[in-house]
Amino acid sequence: MRKPLIAYIVSAAVLLTAVGLGVSIGSVHVPISTLWNQGADTTATNILWKIRMPRVILAGLVGASLAIAGAAFQGLLKNPLADPYTLGVSSGASVGAVMTLFFGISIPFLGLYTLPVFSMVGAAITMFVVLGFAKLVDRGLNMETIILTGIIFGSFLGSVLSLMIALTGEELRQIISWLLGSVSMRGWNYINMILPFTIIGSLLLWMNRRELNAMLFGEDRAKHLGVDVKRRKLVILIGGSILTGAAVSVSGTIGFVGLVVPHMTRLIWGSDHRHLLTLSFMNGATLLIICDLIARTIISPTELPVGVITAFIGAPVFAFIFYRQRKGGTA
Amino acid sequence: MLHVQGLTGGYGKELIVKNVSFDVQPGEILGILGPNGSGKSTLLKMISGILPKQAGSVKIADRDADSYSPKEFARNVAVLPQMHAHAFSHTVKATVELGRYPYQTGLFSSWTTEDEAAVTHAMERTGVTRYENTLIESLSGGEQQRVFVAQALAQQAPLLLLDEPTNHLDIAYQQQLLDTVRSLAVDEGKTVVSVFHDVNLAALYCDRLLLMENGEIAKIGSPQDVVREPIIQSVYKAAVKTQAHPELPKPQMTLLPSMNDSVEVPLVVDETQFTVTADSVQFHAPHSLKTVSSAVHNPGTGWYTTFVNRHVDANYECDDVKKEMEDYLEKSGHHLTDTVGMMTAVQTLHVEIASFADEGVSIVIAVTAGVGNAVDVSMAREREAHVGTINTWIIVNGRLSDEAFIQAMITATEAKTRALQTEKVLDPLTGTQATGTSTDSLLVAATQIGQELPYAGPITPLGKLIGTGVYECTIRAIQTYKEAKGWKG
């Protein structure tokens, strides 16, 4: 990390700008001053606080969760192509979430949190199955092995989802649009749903920032440096699953945020997890806020699902990283 | 410091290390050697806790290794792994800082001045301070390895475990790294256990060596005890020859390649292959001869094809004789590394060259002799040295052992002295019988093809030839010299 302080200032500034743009731009222009101007127009205040702000914050939380989870997965697996989406973890979370909707599961004391909790359980199970299977295939856990396994399980879970959707009938359209990944029309409720998990998951990962640094040199090396590898790995995988599950439960599968953001952040500010995790968190929020802004304005009045935009940006970046890795360069 | 008792284990059910026991004391370097698959890296992994053991115990500082927490273990044992590539890159400083991980406690893991001092010291010690903000991936292999040494040093652990630390390093870095390791042991009392691939490096730097074979200890002891031809040959299944290090009391080994392709037609040297001019006596062999000599150019032991005995003026004087000799040889079109060069004030045209053969052994002898500086060695006091005056070459068709070379030189010297006696050459200062001149030179070269000639003492077939040959040639050469000088014989 070359200039940590500058990195934080720049990232925070960009994030605030994104929030500002996010709340003011749209079918109706809302001046940013509405935020603090008590005597502002009631319609503008309503749009800002009831529609735009929750949407922007939700986008920010989802982006932040996916990005920090991606950064941790990449560090843990020493694999620049790992992110909740490519590992199939997002699909697992989706299956968990859709099952909750499909069977109308509601666990009394979980209430509002039934959906995210099932989603996280889906994410965690997928995570362990994917890694377990990959390890069975190739003890060395090669980059390609993990990604291929992720794709295999992702496709399988995708077909499970299709089956459930086909069986639902009337709620079909809602589930599909949810699956494509969107943060629109969610409201403050959803923020309440994701926020605690974003905080817990991020803290779990942040507590392992040094361990992630050590694990970049391999698990054996980390062990030599005094890292309790087994325990730390478990905590990191659980933290990542919590974040992915929570994000998917409020917004569906939004791909590539967890891939692109840590990659870009690492490229600019270095791969020291003491800063990379926090910076990816901030930049992830920024990216998704901006992608969402584009999604709802680019072919206005029609809205695109934000997952379309992230995939549009993410897939070429994925290809680029893959190319660089295979050519012997490092990401 | 490290006590290993009956250590047994491996991957899965397969036992790779079987019942290995040894101790290492503080300040000691133990090298683990063995062929590929002998279990040396596995042994190290079991000591460092990466692989589980199936039987036996590892005690570090009188405490069972299993009783340490991961961080405690890392404060007591630092491991330097084999080099490998990494997916992401840290800066050098951040990498070295990870060595302080075992000292970090609490959620916010406050960084203390001690941590900073340990990191600074480790980076200075390994000379990587100037790279501190560079990404390790942009450093060369040797520099990267130094960064990892710094990381291990920052752990400030009394026990260092190294796994083939010099892999992929060029020789300058190998030396730097191992010199550092050596001084860590000697100056700071660290205990070092290192796996080596290279027997010679291990012999140079380790106090003791542990040689593994099929997971068991084949031999443990000082380098002199372990690096011995029969042991290395039987464990490594390779033809080797050991010899002493030229500067240090450490054994070194060299491979003996099975090359039968070098010479199709066996070389037989005879006197017709010599070129004699007023400037020099030269002999040029079609392939290298193993040579021991006291020549001016390329003295000592070596393999050479060209032999030059050069005539210089009796008043020849030069500050840097070796340099002047090199210039001469180069000017005459000789390849410096292939050539042995002597000089003499005697007319080279007066050289005595003769072949001698008996009992299937054949040699060629060439002598140039002048006795102006004759000396009785038993009466020798300080005298001014002049240009060498009896130069003797003995070229043997056969395969000589090391002792045969030395015996050949003794025999030749005795024969030369006998010849001076016969010719009644006196030491002009003392008037007593001379034994040689002040700067005589001797050269023994052998084709190292054909017959084995293990000895060259005076009653062996080879020794007899050398004795009589040198005696006869020297007498004739002295007589020629006397005639030329107008002395009466």
Short mmCIF file of C-alpha atoms in Angstrom, two decimals, chain B residues 81-415:
data_model
loop_
_atom_site.label_atom_id
_atom_site.label_comp_id
_atom_site.label_asym_id
_atom_site.label_seq_id
_atom_site.Cartn_x
_atom_site.Cartn_y
_atom_site.Cartn_z
CA PRO B 81 10.15 -22.05 2.32
CA GLN B 82 11.21 -22.95 -1.18
CA MET B 83 10.66 -20.16 -3.64
CA HIS B 84 7.38 -20.11 -5.47
CA ALA B 85 5.23 -17.73 -7.45
CA HIS B 86 2.42 -15.74 -5.92
CA ALA B 87 -0.88 -14.61 -7.37
CA PHE B 88 -0.80 -11.19 -5.75
CA SER B 89 2.07 -9.05 -4.72
CA HIS B 90 2.86 -7.26 -1.50
CA THR B 91 5.44 -4.56 -1.11
CA VAL B 92 8.71 -5.67 0.43
CA LYS B 93 7.97 -3.83 3.66
CA ALA B 94 4.49 -5.32 3.98
CA THR B 95 5.95 -8.78 3.37
CA VAL B 96 8.58 -8.38 6.05
CA GLU B 97 5.99 -6.93 8.43
CA LEU B 98 4.08 -10.20 8.21
CA GLY B 99 6.97 -11.72 10.12
CA ARG B 100 5.65 -9.81 13.12
CA TYR B 101 2.24 -11.44 12.84
CA PRO B 102 2.87 -13.82 15.76
CA TYR B 103 3.47 -10.81 18.00
CA GLN B 104 0.19 -9.08 17.14
CA THR B 105 -2.60 -9.39 19.63
CA GLY B 106 -6.12 -8.02 19.95
CA LEU B 107 -8.60 -6.87 17.36
CA PHE B 108 -6.72 -3.76 16.35
CA SER B 109 -3.29 -5.39 16.64
CA SER B 110 -1.33 -2.33 17.63
CA TRP B 111 2.01 -2.01 15.92
CA THR B 112 4.72 -1.38 18.49
CA THR B 113 8.12 0.24 18.21
CA GLU B 114 9.59 -3.20 18.84
CA ASP B 115 7.78 -4.53 15.80
CA GLU B 116 9.05 -1.64 13.71
CA ALA B 117 12.61 -2.13 15.02
CA ALA B 118 12.54 -5.86 14.26
CA VAL B 119 11.35 -5.19 10.72
CA THR B 120 13.95 -2.48 10.13
CA HIS B 121 16.70 -4.67 11.52
CA ALA B 122 15.65 -7.67 9.43
CA MET B 123 15.57 -5.59 6.26
CA GLU B 124 18.98 -4.09 6.96
CA ARG B 125 20.44 -7.46 7.80
CA THR B 126 19.41 -8.83 4.43
CA GLY B 127 20.03 -5.66 2.46
CA VAL B 128 16.50 -5.17 1.21
CA THR B 129 15.81 -1.82 2.89
CA ARG B 130 16.18 0.07 -0.36
CA TYR B 131 13.41 -1.99 -1.94
CA GLU B 132 10.96 -1.48 0.90
CA ASN B 133 8.26 0.10 -1.26
CA THR B 134 8.84 -2.13 -4.26
CA LEU B 135 6.47 -4.96 -5.08
CA ILE B 136 8.19 -8.29 -4.50
CA GLU B 137 7.10 -9.65 -7.86
CA SER B 138 9.24 -7.02 -9.58
CA LEU B 139 12.38 -8.22 -7.79
CA SER B 140 14.71 -10.91 -9.08
CA GLY B 141 14.56 -14.40 -7.60
CA GLY B 142 17.55 -13.79 -5.38
CA GLU B 143 16.19 -10.52 -4.05
CA GLN B 144 12.81 -12.11 -3.39
CA GLN B 145 14.45 -14.85 -1.43
CA ARG B 146 16.25 -12.25 0.67
CA VAL B 147 12.90 -10.63 1.42
CA PHE B 148 11.63 -13.94 2.74
CA VAL B 149 14.76 -14.33 4.80
CA ALA B 150 14.02 -10.88 6.24
CA GLN B 151 10.46 -11.99 6.95
CA ALA B 152 11.74 -15.03 8.80
CA LEU B 153 14.25 -12.90 10.70
CA ALA B 154 11.51 -10.49 11.76
CA GLN B 155 9.93 -13.43 13.57
CA GLN B 156 12.96 -13.33 15.89
CA ALA B 157 12.69 -17.05 16.41
CA PRO B 158 15.63 -18.99 17.86
CA LEU B 159 15.06 -21.95 15.51
CA LEU B 160 15.29 -21.53 11.75
CA LEU B 161 14.06 -24.20 9.35
CA LEU B 162 15.10 -23.77 5.72
CA ASP B 163 13.86 -25.83 2.79
CA GLU B 164 16.36 -25.78 -0.05
CA PRO B 165 16.97 -22.08 0.50
CA THR B 166 19.29 -21.70 -2.48
CA ASN B 167 17.01 -23.23 -5.10
CA HIS B 168 16.89 -21.08 -8.23
CA LEU B 169 19.51 -18.70 -6.91
CA ASP B 170 22.68 -17.90 -8.81
CA ILE B 171 25.94 -18.52 -7.02
CA ALA B 172 26.47 -14.98 -5.72
CA TYR B 173 23.05 -15.06 -4.03
CA GLN B 174 23.66 -18.59 -2.77
CA GLN B 175 26.79 -17.37 -1.09
CA GLN B 176 25.17 -14.22 0.34
CA LEU B 177 22.24 -16.15 1.70
CA LEU B 178 24.27 -18.91 3.27
CA ASP B 179 26.82 -16.46 4.67
CA THR B 180 23.91 -14.70 6.36
CA VAL B 181 22.57 -17.98 7.70
CA ARG B 182 26.03 -18.93 8.92
CA SER B 183 26.45 -15.67 10.80
CA LEU B 184 22.97 -16.03 12.33
CA ALA B 185 24.11 -19.30 13.80
CA VAL B 186 27.62 -18.25 14.78
CA ASP B 187 27.00 -14.67 15.93
CA GLU B 188 23.45 -14.85 17.20
CA GLY B 189 23.33 -18.44 18.37
CA LYS B 190 20.36 -19.40 16.21
CA THR B 191 19.70 -23.05 15.64
CA VAL B 192 19.45 -23.84 11.94
CA VAL B 193 18.11 -26.92 10.19
CA SER B 194 18.22 -26.75 6.42
CA VAL B 195 17.37 -29.12 3.62
CA PHE B 196 19.96 -29.03 0.86
CA HIS B 197 19.93 -30.33 -2.65
CA ASP B 198 23.58 -29.55 -3.21
CA VAL B 199 25.94 -31.77 -1.25
CA ASN B 200 28.88 -29.41 -1.69
CA LEU B 201 27.05 -26.36 -0.37
CA ALA B 202 25.82 -28.34 2.59
CA ALA B 203 29.33 -29.60 3.31
CA LEU B 204 30.65 -26.05 3.16
CA TYR B 205 28.15 -24.39 5.45
CA CYS B 206 26.88 -27.01 7.86
CA ASP B 207 28.39 -28.15 11.13
CA ARG B 208 26.74 -31.52 10.77
CA LEU B 209 24.98 -33.35 7.99
CA LEU B 210 22.07 -35.75 8.12
CA LEU B 211 21.92 -37.97 5.07
CA MET B 212 18.51 -39.52 4.39
CA GLU B 213 17.84 -42.64 2.38
CA ASN B 214 14.33 -44.02 1.88
CA GLY B 215 13.02 -42.05 4.83
CA GLU B 216 15.67 -43.22 7.25
CA ILE B 217 18.93 -41.76 8.43
CA ALA B 218 21.72 -43.25 6.34
CA LYS B 219 24.40 -41.28 8.13
CA ILE B 220 24.62 -38.34 10.50
CA GLY B 221 27.85 -36.62 11.43
CA SER B 222 30.39 -33.99 10.44
CA PRO B 223 30.74 -33.21 6.72
CA GLN B 224 34.02 -35.16 6.74
CA ASP B 225 32.19 -38.21 8.03
CA VAL B 226 29.24 -37.97 5.65
CA VAL B 227 30.66 -36.70 2.37
CA ARG B 228 32.71 -39.77 1.60
CA GLU B 229 32.83 -41.56 -1.71
CA PRO B 230 31.35 -44.91 -0.61
CA ILE B 231 28.52 -43.28 1.35
CA ILE B 232 27.52 -40.76 -1.29
CA GLN B 233 27.80 -43.35 -4.06
CA SER B 234 25.60 -45.84 -2.30
CA VAL B 235 22.94 -43.34 -1.21
CA TYR B 236 22.79 -41.21 -4.36
CA LYS B 237 23.62 -44.07 -6.77
CA ALA B 238 25.97 -41.77 -8.61
CA ALA B 239 29.66 -42.06 -9.41
CA VAL B 240 31.41 -39.34 -7.46
CA LYS B 241 34.86 -38.46 -6.29
CA THR B 242 35.49 -36.46 -3.14
CA GLN B 243 38.37 -34.15 -2.47
CA ALA B 244 39.27 -31.42 -0.03
CA HIS B 245 38.08 -27.88 -0.61
CA PRO B 246 41.06 -25.89 -1.92
CA GLU B 247 40.85 -23.29 0.88
CA LEU B 248 38.81 -24.84 3.68
CA PRO B 249 38.91 -28.07 5.66
CA LYS B 250 35.62 -29.20 4.11
CA PRO B 251 35.04 -32.13 1.78
CA GLN B 252 33.67 -31.50 -1.69
CA MET B 253 32.50 -33.97 -4.27
CA THR B 254 32.42 -34.00 -8.02
CA LEU B 255 30.47 -36.20 -10.36
CA LEU B 256 32.32 -38.65 -12.56
CA PRO B 257 30.46 -38.57 -15.85
CA SER B 258 30.54 -41.81 -17.79
CA MET B 259 32.04 -40.29 -20.93
CA ASN B 260 33.67 -42.83 -23.20
CA ASP B 261 33.37 -40.62 -26.22
CA SER B 262 36.32 -38.31 -25.58
CA VAL B 263 39.15 -40.23 -27.23
CA GLU B 264 38.74 -42.66 -30.07
CA VAL B 265 42.40 -43.37 -30.70
CA PRO B 266 44.45 -43.70 -27.53
CA LEU B 267 47.15 -41.10 -27.38
CA VAL B 268 50.70 -42.39 -27.16
CA VAL B 269 53.17 -39.63 -26.58
CA ASP B 270 56.66 -39.98 -27.98
CA GLU B 271 59.60 -37.66 -28.58
CA THR B 272 58.71 -37.02 -32.22
CA GLN B 273 55.73 -34.94 -31.11
CA PHE B 274 57.98 -32.26 -29.61
CA THR B 275 58.87 -29.06 -31.44
CA VAL B 276 62.25 -27.63 -30.59
CA THR B 277 63.40 -24.16 -31.72
CA ALA B 278 65.94 -21.68 -30.41
CA ASP B 279 63.03 -19.90 -28.75
CA SER B 280 61.33 -22.80 -26.98
CA VAL B 281 60.60 -26.47 -26.50
CA GLN B 282 56.93 -27.20 -27.15
CA PHE B 283 54.71 -30.17 -26.90
CA HIS B 284 51.12 -30.09 -28.02
CA ALA B 285 48.78 -32.95 -27.08
CA PRO B 286 45.58 -33.67 -29.01
CA HIS B 287 43.65 -33.83 -25.74
CA SER B 288 44.20 -32.55 -22.23
CA LEU B 289 46.75 -34.21 -19.99
CA LYS B 290 46.43 -34.19 -16.23
CA THR B 291 49.38 -32.19 -15.07
CA VAL B 292 51.16 -31.37 -11.83
CA SER B 293 53.94 -28.83 -12.10
CA SER B 294 55.87 -25.98 -10.56
CA ALA B 295 55.72 -23.98 -13.80
CA VAL B 296 55.49 -20.18 -14.06
CA HIS B 297 52.24 -20.20 -15.99
CA ASN B 298 49.47 -22.50 -14.69
CA PRO B 299 51.40 -24.20 -11.93
CA GLY B 300 49.76 -26.73 -9.63
CA THR B 301 47.29 -29.35 -10.77
CA GLY B 302 45.20 -29.04 -13.91
CA TRP B 303 44.41 -30.36 -17.34
CA TYR B 304 46.43 -28.89 -20.20
CA THR B 305 47.17 -29.56 -23.86
CA THR B 306 50.13 -27.31 -24.53
CA PHE B 307 53.47 -27.35 -22.75
CA VAL B 308 56.05 -24.64 -23.37
CA ASN B 309 59.59 -24.38 -22.02
CA ARG B 310 60.74 -20.98 -23.16
CA HIS B 311 64.25 -19.65 -23.55
CA VAL B 312 64.97 -16.28 -21.94
CA ASP B 313 68.15 -14.32 -21.65
CA ALA B 314 70.32 -15.06 -18.62
CA ASN B 315 69.89 -11.46 -17.52
CA TYR B 316 66.12 -11.67 -17.84
CA GLU B 317 64.57 -9.47 -15.22
CA CYS B 318 60.99 -8.52 -14.87
CA ASP B 319 58.77 -7.14 -12.09
CA ASP B 320 55.81 -9.23 -13.03
CA VAL B 321 57.12 -12.49 -14.43
CA LYS B 322 53.70 -14.10 -14.67
CA LYS B 323 52.26 -11.23 -16.68
CA GLU B 324 55.26 -11.12 -18.98
CA MET B 325 54.95 -14.88 -19.48
CA GLU B 326 51.28 -14.55 -20.35
CA ASP B 327 52.05 -11.84 -22.89
CA TYR B 328 54.69 -14.06 -24.45
CA LEU B 329 52.39 -17.09 -24.65
CA GLU B 330 49.58 -15.07 -26.11
CA LYS B 331 51.88 -13.51 -28.68
CA SER B 332 53.08 -16.97 -29.65
CA GLY B 333 49.47 -17.99 -30.29
CA HIS B 334 48.92 -20.21 -27.29
CA HIS B 335 45.65 -20.45 -25.47
CA LEU B 336 46.39 -19.28 -21.94
CA THR B 337 44.02 -21.62 -20.13
CA ASP B 338 45.30 -24.70 -21.97
CA THR B 339 48.99 -24.03 -21.60
CA VAL B 340 51.65 -24.69 -19.00
CA GLY B 341 54.67 -22.41 -19.38
CA MET B 342 58.18 -22.64 -17.91
CA MET B 343 61.27 -20.59 -18.64
CA THR B 344 64.98 -21.30 -18.77
CA ALA B 345 68.16 -19.41 -19.57
CA VAL B 346 69.54 -22.57 -21.15
CA GLN B 347 69.55 -22.89 -24.93
CA THR B 348 66.37 -24.76 -25.73
CA LEU B 349 68.06 -26.34 -28.70
CA HIS B 350 70.10 -28.27 -26.13
CA VAL B 351 67.05 -30.03 -24.75
CA GLU B 352 67.31 -33.75 -24.10
CA ILE B 353 64.16 -35.60 -25.16
CA ALA B 354 63.85 -39.36 -24.96
CA SER B 355 61.21 -42.06 -24.74
CA PHE B 356 61.48 -44.91 -22.28
CA ALA B 357 59.38 -48.05 -22.22
CA ASP B 358 59.37 -51.21 -20.20
CA GLU B 359 56.86 -53.74 -18.87
CA GLY B 360 54.17 -52.14 -21.03
CA VAL B 361 54.68 -48.68 -19.52
CA SER B 362 56.00 -45.84 -21.65
CA ILE B 363 57.03 -42.29 -20.82
CA VAL B 364 58.70 -39.37 -22.53
CA ILE B 365 61.19 -37.18 -20.69
CA ALA B 366 62.44 -33.75 -21.69
CA VAL B 367 65.17 -31.97 -19.73
CA THR B 368 66.87 -28.63 -20.19
CA ALA B 369 69.73 -28.19 -17.76
CA GLY B 370 72.10 -25.45 -16.75
CA VAL B 371 74.03 -25.63 -13.52
CA GLY B 372 75.31 -22.07 -13.14
CA ASN B 373 73.18 -21.59 -10.04
CA ALA B 374 73.85 -25.02 -8.56
CA VAL B 375 72.95 -25.31 -4.91
CA ASP B 376 73.62 -27.79 -2.17
CA VAL B 377 70.22 -27.81 -0.55
CA SER B 378 71.62 -28.83 2.84
CA MET B 379 73.87 -25.76 2.88
CA ALA B 380 71.46 -23.33 1.25
CA ARG B 381 71.37 -19.87 2.71
CA GLU B 382 69.90 -16.72 1.31
CA ARG B 383 70.75 -16.45 -2.30
CA GLU B 384 69.43 -14.46 -5.17
CA ALA B 385 67.13 -16.49 -7.36
CA HIS B 386 67.89 -16.59 -11.06
CA VAL B 387 65.99 -18.06 -13.93
CA GLY B 388 65.31 -21.79 -13.47
CA THR B 389 67.98 -23.93 -14.82
CA ILE B 390 66.97 -27.57 -14.69
CA ASN B 391 63.51 -27.97 -16.13
CA THR B 392 62.25 -31.53 -16.23
CA TRP B 393 59.11 -32.79 -17.98
CA ILE B 394 57.82 -36.30 -17.54
CA ILE B 395 54.91 -37.30 -19.74
CA VAL B 396 53.32 -40.64 -18.94
CA ASN B 397 51.16 -42.80 -21.21
CA GLY B 398 48.79 -44.14 -18.58
CA ARG B 399 46.40 -43.41 -15.80
CA LEU B 400 48.04 -42.02 -12.68
CA SER B 401 46.60 -41.85 -9.18
CA ASP B 402 47.16 -38.78 -7.01
CA GLU B 403 49.86 -40.54 -5.03
CA ALA B 404 51.55 -41.71 -8.25
CA PHE B 405 51.89 -38.05 -9.29
CA ILE B 406 53.58 -37.19 -5.99
CA GLN B 407 55.79 -40.29 -6.05
CA ALA B 408 56.75 -39.49 -9.66
CA MET B 409 57.94 -36.07 -8.53
CA ILE B 410 59.94 -37.54 -5.64
CA THR B 411 61.50 -40.17 -7.88
CA ALA B 412 62.34 -37.60 -10.56
CA THR B 413 63.92 -35.25 -8.00
CA GLU B 414 66.05 -38.06 -6.55
CA ALA B 415 67.18 -39.04 -10.06
#
